[in-house]
XYZ file of C-alpha atoms in Angstrom:
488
model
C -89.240 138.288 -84.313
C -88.825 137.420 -87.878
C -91.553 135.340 -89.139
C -93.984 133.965 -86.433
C -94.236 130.949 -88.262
C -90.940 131.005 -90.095
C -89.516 128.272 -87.886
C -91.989 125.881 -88.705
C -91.928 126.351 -92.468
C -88.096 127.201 -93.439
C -85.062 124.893 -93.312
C -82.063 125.768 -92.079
C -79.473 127.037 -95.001
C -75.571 126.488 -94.782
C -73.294 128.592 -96.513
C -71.434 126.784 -98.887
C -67.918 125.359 -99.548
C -65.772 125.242 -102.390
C -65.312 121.887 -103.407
C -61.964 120.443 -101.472
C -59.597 119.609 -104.648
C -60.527 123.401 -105.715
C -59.474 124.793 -102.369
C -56.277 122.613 -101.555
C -54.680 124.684 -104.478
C -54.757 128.156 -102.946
C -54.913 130.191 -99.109
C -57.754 132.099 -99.824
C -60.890 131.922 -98.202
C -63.302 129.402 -99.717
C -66.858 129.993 -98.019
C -69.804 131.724 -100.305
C -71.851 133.675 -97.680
C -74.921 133.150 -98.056
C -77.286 135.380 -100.781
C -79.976 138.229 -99.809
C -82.966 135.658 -100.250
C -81.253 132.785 -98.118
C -80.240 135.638 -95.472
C -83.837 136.912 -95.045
C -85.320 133.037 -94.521
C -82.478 132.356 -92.112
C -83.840 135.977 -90.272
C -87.674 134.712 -90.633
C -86.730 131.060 -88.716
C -85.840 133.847 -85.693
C -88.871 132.879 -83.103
C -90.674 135.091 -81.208
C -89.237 133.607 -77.893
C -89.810 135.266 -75.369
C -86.312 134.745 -73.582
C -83.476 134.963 -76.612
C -81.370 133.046 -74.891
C -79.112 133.534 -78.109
C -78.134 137.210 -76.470
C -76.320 135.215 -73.480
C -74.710 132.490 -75.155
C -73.289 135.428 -77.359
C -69.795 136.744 -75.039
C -70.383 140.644 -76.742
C -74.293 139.813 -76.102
C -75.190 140.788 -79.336
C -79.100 141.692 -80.124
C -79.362 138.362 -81.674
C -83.301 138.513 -82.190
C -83.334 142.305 -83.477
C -81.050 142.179 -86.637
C -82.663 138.760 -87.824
C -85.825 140.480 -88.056
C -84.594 143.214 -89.288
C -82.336 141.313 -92.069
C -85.939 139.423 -92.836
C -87.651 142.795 -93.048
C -84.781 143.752 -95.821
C -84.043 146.541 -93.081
C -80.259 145.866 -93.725
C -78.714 149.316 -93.088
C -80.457 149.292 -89.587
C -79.326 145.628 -89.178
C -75.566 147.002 -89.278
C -76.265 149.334 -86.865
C -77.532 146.797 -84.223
C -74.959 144.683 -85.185
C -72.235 147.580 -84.527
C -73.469 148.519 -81.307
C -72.358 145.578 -79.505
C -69.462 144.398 -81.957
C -66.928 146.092 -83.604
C -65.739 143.441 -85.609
C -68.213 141.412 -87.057
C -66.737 140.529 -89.955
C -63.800 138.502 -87.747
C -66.719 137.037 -85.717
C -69.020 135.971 -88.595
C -65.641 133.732 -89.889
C -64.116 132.677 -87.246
C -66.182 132.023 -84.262
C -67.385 129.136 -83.123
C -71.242 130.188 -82.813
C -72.367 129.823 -79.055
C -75.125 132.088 -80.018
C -76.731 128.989 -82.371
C -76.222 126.405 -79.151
C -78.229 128.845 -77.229
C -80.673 129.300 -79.919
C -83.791 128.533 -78.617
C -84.747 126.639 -81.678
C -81.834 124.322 -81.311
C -83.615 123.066 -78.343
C -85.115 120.539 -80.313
C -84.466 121.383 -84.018
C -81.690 123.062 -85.561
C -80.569 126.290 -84.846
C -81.520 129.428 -86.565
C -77.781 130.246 -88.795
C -76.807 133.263 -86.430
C -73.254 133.635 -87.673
C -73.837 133.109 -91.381
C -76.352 136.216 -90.977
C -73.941 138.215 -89.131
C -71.689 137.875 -92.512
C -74.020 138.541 -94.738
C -74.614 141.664 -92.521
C -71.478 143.063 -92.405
C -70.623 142.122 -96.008
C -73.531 143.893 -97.249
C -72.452 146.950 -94.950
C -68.816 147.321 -96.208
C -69.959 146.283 -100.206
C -72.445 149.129 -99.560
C -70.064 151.997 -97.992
C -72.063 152.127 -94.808
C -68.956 151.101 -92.555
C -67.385 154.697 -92.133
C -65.127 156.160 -89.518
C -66.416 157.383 -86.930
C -64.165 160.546 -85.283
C -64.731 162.250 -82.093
C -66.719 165.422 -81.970
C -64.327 166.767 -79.451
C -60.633 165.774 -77.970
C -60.211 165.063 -74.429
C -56.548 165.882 -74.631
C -55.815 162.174 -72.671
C -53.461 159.287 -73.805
C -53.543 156.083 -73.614
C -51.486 153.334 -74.743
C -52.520 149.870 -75.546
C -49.905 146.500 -76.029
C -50.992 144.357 -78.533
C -52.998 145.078 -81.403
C -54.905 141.796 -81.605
C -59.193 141.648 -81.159
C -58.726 142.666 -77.591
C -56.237 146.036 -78.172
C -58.001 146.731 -81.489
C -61.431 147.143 -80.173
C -60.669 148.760 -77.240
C -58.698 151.216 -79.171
C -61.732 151.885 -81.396
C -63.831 152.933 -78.982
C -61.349 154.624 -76.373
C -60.712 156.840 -79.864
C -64.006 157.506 -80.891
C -64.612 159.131 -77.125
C -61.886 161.712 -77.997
C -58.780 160.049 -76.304
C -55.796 160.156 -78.037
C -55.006 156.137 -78.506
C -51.542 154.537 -79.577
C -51.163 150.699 -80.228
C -48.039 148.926 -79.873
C -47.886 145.910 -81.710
C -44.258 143.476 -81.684
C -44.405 142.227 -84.979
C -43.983 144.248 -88.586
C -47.815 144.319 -89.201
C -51.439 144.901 -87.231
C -53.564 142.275 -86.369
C -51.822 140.117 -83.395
C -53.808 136.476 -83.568
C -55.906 138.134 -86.191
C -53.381 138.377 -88.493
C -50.733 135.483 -88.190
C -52.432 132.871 -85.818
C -55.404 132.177 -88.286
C -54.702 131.110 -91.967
C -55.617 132.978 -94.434
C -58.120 130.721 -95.810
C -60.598 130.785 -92.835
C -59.924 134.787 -92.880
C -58.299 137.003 -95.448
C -55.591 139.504 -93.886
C -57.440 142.011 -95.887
C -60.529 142.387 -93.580
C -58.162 143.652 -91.023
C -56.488 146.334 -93.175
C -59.852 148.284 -94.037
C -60.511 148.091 -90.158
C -56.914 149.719 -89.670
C -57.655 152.169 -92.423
C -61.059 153.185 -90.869
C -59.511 153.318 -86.930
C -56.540 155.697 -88.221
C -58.790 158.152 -89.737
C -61.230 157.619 -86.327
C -57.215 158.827 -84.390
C -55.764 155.733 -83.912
C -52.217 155.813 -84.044
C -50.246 151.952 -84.739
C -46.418 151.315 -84.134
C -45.379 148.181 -85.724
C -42.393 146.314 -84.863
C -42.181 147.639 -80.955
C -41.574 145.574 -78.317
C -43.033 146.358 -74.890
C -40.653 144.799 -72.136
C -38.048 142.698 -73.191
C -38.291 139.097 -74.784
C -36.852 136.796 -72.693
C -34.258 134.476 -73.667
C -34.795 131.236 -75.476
C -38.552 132.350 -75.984
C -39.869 130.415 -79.283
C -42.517 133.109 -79.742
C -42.117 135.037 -83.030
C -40.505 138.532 -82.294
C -39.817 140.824 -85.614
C -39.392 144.084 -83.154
C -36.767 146.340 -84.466
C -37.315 148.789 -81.346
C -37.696 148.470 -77.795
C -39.654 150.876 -75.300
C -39.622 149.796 -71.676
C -42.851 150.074 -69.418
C -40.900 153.012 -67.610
C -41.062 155.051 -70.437
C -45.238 154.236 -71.598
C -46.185 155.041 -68.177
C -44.541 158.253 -68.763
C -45.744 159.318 -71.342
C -49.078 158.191 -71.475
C -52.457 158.793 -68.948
C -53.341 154.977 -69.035
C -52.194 151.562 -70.256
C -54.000 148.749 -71.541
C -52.000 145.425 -71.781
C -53.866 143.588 -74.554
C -51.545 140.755 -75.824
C -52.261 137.668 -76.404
C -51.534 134.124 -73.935
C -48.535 133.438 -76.621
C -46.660 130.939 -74.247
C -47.169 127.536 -75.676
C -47.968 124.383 -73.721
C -44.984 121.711 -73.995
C -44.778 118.028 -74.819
C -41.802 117.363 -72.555
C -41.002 113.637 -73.548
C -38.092 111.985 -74.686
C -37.177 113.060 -77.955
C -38.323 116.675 -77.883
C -34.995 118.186 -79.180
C -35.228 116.645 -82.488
C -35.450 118.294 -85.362
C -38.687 118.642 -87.203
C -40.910 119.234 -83.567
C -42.390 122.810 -83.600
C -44.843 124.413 -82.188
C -48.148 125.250 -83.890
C -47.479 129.245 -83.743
C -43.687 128.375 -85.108
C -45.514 126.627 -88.270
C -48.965 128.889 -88.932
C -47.642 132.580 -89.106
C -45.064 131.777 -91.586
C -47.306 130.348 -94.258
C -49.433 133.693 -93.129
C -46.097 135.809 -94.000
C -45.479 133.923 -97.233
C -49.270 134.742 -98.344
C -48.804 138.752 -97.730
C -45.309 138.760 -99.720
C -42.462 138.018 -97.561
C -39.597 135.877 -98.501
C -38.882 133.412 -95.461
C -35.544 131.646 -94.903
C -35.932 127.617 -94.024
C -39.777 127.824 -93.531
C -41.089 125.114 -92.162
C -43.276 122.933 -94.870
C -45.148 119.720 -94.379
C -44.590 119.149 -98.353
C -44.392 115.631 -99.043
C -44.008 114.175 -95.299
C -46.101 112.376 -92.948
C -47.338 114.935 -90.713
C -48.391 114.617 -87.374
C -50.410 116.849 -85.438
C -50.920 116.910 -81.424
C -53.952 118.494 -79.862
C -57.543 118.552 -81.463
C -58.519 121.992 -80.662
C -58.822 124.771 -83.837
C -55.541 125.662 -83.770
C -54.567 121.491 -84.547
C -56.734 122.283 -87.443
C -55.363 125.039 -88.511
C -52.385 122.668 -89.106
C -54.346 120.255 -90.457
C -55.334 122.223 -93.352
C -52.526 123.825 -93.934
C -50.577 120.862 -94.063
C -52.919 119.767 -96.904
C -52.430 122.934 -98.867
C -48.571 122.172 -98.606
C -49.097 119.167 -100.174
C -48.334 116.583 -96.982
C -48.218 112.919 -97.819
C -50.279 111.986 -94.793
C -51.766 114.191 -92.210
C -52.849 112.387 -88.348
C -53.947 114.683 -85.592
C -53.853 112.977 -81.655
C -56.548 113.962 -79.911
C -55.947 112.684 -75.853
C -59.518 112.972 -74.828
C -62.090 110.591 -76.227
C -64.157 110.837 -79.280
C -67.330 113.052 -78.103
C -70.791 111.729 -79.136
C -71.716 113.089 -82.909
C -75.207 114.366 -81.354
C -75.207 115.980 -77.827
C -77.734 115.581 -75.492
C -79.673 118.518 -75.717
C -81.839 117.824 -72.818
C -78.506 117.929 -70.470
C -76.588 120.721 -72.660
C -79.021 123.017 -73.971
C -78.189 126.351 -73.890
C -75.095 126.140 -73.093
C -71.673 125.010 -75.142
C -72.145 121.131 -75.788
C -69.919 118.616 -75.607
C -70.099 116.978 -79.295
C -68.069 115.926 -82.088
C -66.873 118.786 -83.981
C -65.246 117.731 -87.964
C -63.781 121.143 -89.647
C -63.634 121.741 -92.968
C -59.632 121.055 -92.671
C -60.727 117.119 -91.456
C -63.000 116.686 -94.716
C -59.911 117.912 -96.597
C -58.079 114.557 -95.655
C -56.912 113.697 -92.204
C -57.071 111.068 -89.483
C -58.069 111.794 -86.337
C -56.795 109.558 -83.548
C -58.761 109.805 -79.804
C -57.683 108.915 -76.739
C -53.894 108.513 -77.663
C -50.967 109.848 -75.900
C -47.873 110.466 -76.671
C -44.998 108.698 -75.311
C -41.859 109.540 -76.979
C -40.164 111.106 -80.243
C -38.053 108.538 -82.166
C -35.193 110.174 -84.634
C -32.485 109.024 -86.862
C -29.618 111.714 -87.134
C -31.204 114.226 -85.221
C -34.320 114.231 -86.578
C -37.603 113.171 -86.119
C -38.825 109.927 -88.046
C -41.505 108.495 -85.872
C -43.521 108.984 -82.479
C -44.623 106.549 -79.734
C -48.048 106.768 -78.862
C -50.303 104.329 -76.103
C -53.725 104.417 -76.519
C -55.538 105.979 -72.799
C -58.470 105.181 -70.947
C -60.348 107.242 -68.614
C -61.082 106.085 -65.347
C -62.738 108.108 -62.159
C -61.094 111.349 -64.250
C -57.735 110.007 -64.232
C -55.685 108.362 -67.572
C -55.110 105.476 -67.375
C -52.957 103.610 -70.247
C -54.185 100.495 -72.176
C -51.258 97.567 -71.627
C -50.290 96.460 -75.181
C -51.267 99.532 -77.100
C -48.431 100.853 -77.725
C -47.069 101.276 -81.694
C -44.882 103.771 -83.586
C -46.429 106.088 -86.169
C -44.164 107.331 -88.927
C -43.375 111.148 -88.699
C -41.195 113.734 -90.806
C -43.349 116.552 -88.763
C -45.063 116.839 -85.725
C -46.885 119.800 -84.830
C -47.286 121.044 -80.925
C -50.982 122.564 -81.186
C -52.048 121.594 -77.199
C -53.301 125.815 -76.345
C -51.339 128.216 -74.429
C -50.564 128.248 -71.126
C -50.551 132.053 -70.312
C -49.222 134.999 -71.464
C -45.188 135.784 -72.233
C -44.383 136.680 -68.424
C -41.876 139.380 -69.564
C -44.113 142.336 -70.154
C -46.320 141.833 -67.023
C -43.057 141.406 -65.317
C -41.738 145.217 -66.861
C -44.954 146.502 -65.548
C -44.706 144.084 -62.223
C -48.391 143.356 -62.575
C -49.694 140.739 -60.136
C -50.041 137.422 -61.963
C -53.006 135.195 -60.977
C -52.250 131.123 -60.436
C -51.393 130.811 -64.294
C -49.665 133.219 -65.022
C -52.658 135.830 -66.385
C -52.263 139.393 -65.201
C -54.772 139.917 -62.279
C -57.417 142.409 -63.023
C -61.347 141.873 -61.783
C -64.338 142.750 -63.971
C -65.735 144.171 -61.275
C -68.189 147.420 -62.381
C -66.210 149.559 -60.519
C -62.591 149.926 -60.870
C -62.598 146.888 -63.808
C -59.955 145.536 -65.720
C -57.393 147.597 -63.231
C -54.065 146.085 -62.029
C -52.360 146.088 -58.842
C -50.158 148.979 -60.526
C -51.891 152.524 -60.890
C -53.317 153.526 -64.712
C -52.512 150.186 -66.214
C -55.348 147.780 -67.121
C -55.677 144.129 -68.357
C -57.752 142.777 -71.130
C -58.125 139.661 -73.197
C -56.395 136.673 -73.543
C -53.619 138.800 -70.896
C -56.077 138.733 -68.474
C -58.172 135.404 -69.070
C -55.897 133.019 -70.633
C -56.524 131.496 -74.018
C -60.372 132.121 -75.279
C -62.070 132.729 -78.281
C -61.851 136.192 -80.475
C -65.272 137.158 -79.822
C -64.300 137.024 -75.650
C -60.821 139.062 -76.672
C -63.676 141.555 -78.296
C -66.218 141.898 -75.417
C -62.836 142.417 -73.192
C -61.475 145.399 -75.172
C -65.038 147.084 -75.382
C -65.546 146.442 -71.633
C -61.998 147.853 -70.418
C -62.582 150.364 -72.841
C -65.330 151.680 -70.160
C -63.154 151.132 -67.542
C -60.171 153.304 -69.002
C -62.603 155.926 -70.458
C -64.126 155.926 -66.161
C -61.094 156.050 -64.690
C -59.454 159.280 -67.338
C -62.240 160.947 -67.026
C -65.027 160.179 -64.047
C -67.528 158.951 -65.876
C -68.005 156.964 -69.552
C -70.944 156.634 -71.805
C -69.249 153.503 -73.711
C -71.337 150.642 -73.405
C -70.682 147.383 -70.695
């Protein structure tokens, strides 16, 4: 693969960054992919293995080893089309994933990986700035239905391919536009909104048909997720009409900080904050939207979503930004020797850190102090971890000024009220239950409806929501019609 010496004589190359003063003044995305010449010696550092372990660390298993020698061979056309037979959406994954292929890399065993992802981009980039991405319509209609809820990675590319067999496919997103997590839980500046509305564009003229601002189910009361619906269609009435259901939403339900203080003004939760900025960006006028302009801002949780804040804090022009982290600082090198090839446990610094931000480990949070009603400070301990219990350090204790804080600490499963309209069987958190068992995957305990993605798993990454959709894709297209030749 690639060069047979290629790892021995090429570096690795990074795509690079827009300076950070440059960036801070705008939402748009800020990473140069990488050129034709860098993108074929990134292909020829591809070894010739033997076992790419690259293809398993990759959750859509993508042919890792085939399209870097083919992008080193300047085969790019054929590159897209190994690239598109295991992902439908590369140009999401190339942005916004978090590589597990490269940890796997065989060459990161003892060197540095071979730059997977920032090929991927330069695939796909090439593919769309070349009109090779094209719709892709059935030959023939299979006069089926099927509905999917939710219209983030998981709905959309199960919709794609459940279309592109001949079934007629309708997607029923909540809010006013397409996209679900695609579109209004990532800012704008690690993905422009735009990549998803050629997708949309292609998958409509492939059959797809979208319905914006539908709720499946009902919200229930006093939820703080972000519902624009302006209709209402009950599960009743989709398993009426329609030969099969996919529920493909997302694991919206927020974890709490339940300490003293929590009802003050100025608390929100990370998906409160993120998808208006998002809204603002494609042209809506918000009421009251939350800004970090000019405040101390404080951030809880040091996962990517906590970073998301981070640097959108910094493009609103926050006076200081912290972000609490309760686990302690990771080692800046792994040890590859324990790890390798799977995820490692390491220090990870964004680009939203090197933008300006402290990061605080091993701090918890104790309790929100207001004046008036609303927040001005929080009370954090600093935690120690003993035989995998926290344990707090006496004296550590200290109050750190805040005119924001910002919940980012994951999800805890999805928003129970549209498993409850179907009366799905929840697992012990509160996913829908649905095996991936070959046969019979991705089913419910209720007949024709099927699970997928972050409804199904919990939280993950969007490359997972992607292999979901494609697999229960499969499972739909089997169960409709006996037999599927969509890939596993």
């Amino acid at each position: 693969m690639g060069k047979v010496t290629g790892f021995m004589e090429y570096e690795r190359v990074e795509e690079s960054y827009e300076p950070a003063p440059v960036r801070l003044k705008h939402y748009k995305e800020f990473v140069h992919g990488l050129k034709e010449d860098e993108a074929r010696v990134q292909g020829a550092r591809c070894m010739d293995c033997g076992i790419p372990f690259c293809n398993n660390g990759c959750p859509v298993n993508n042919v890792i080893p085939d399209f870097n020698d083919l992008v080193y061979r300047g085969e790019w056309q054929r590159a897209i089309e190994v690239l598109h037979s295991t992902n439908n959406f590369p140009e999401f994954t190339g942005r916004i994933c978090p590589a597990p292929c490269e940890a796997a890399c065989t060459l990161n065993f003892n060197d540095v990986a071979v730059g997977i992802k920032s090929i991927e981009r330069a695939i796909i980039d090439r593919a769309w700035s070349e009109g090779w991405v094209q719709p892709q319509p059935p030959k023939a209609r299979t006069g089926k239905k099927v509905a999917i809820v939710g219209s983030g990675p998981a709905g959309l590319a199960a919709a794609q391919q459940l279309a592109r067999v001949g079934h007629d496919v309708t997607v029923f997103e909540k809010n006013d536009r397409v996209g679900g997590l695609l579109r209004y839980g990532i800012p704008d500046f690690k993905m422009e909104k735009s990549l998803i509305d050629r997708r949309i564009e292609q998958m409509k003229a492939e059959g797809v048909t979208f319905r914006t601002g539908v709720l499946v189910g009902r919200m229930p009361e006093g939820s703080r997720v972000t519902n624009l619906a302006k209709e209402t269609v009950s599960a009743e009435q989709l398993q009426a009409e329609f030969d099969a259901v996919l529920l493909a939403g997302g694991a919206e339900q927020p974890r709490d900080l339940p300490v003293p203080g929590r009802e003050l003004d100025g608390i929100h939760f990370a998906m409160e904050f993120l998808p208006q900025q998002n809204r603002v960006n494609a042209g809506d006028k918000l009421k009251d939207q939350i800004m970090a302009t000019g405040k101390h801002v404080i951030v809880i949780g040091g996962g990517d979503t906590g970073s998301d804040c981070v640097g959108t804090s910094n493009r609103h022009g926050a006076k200081s930004v912290v972000q609490f982290e309760l686990m302690p600082m990771p080692p800046e090198q792994e040890n590859k020797l324990l790890t390798w090839p799977y995820w490692p446990y390491k220090l990870r610094t964004s680009s939203s850190h090197e933008e300006g931000c402290q990061r605080e480990f091993a701090i918890a949070t104790k309790e929100f102090i207001g004046e008036n009603g609303r927040v001005t400070g929080v009370k954090t301990v600093r935690v120690e971890w003993k035989d995998g219990r926290m344990v707090e350090v006496p004296g550590s204790e200290q109050v750190l000024k805040a005119d924001l804080v910002l919940l980012a600490m994951g999800f805890v499963s999805p928003v129970a009220s549209v498993l409850d309209a179907f009366g799905v069987e929840k697992d012990a958190r509160g996913n829908a239950r649905a095996s991936t068992d070959f046969m019979g995957g991705y089913q419910t305990s209720v007949d024709k409806v099927f699970a997928a993605g972050d409804m199904r798993r919990g939280q993950s990454l969007v490359v997972w929501a992607i292999r979901e959709g494609r697999q229960a894709a499969r499972a739909v297209d089997e169960y409709l019609t006996g037999r599927s030749d969509l890939p596993r």
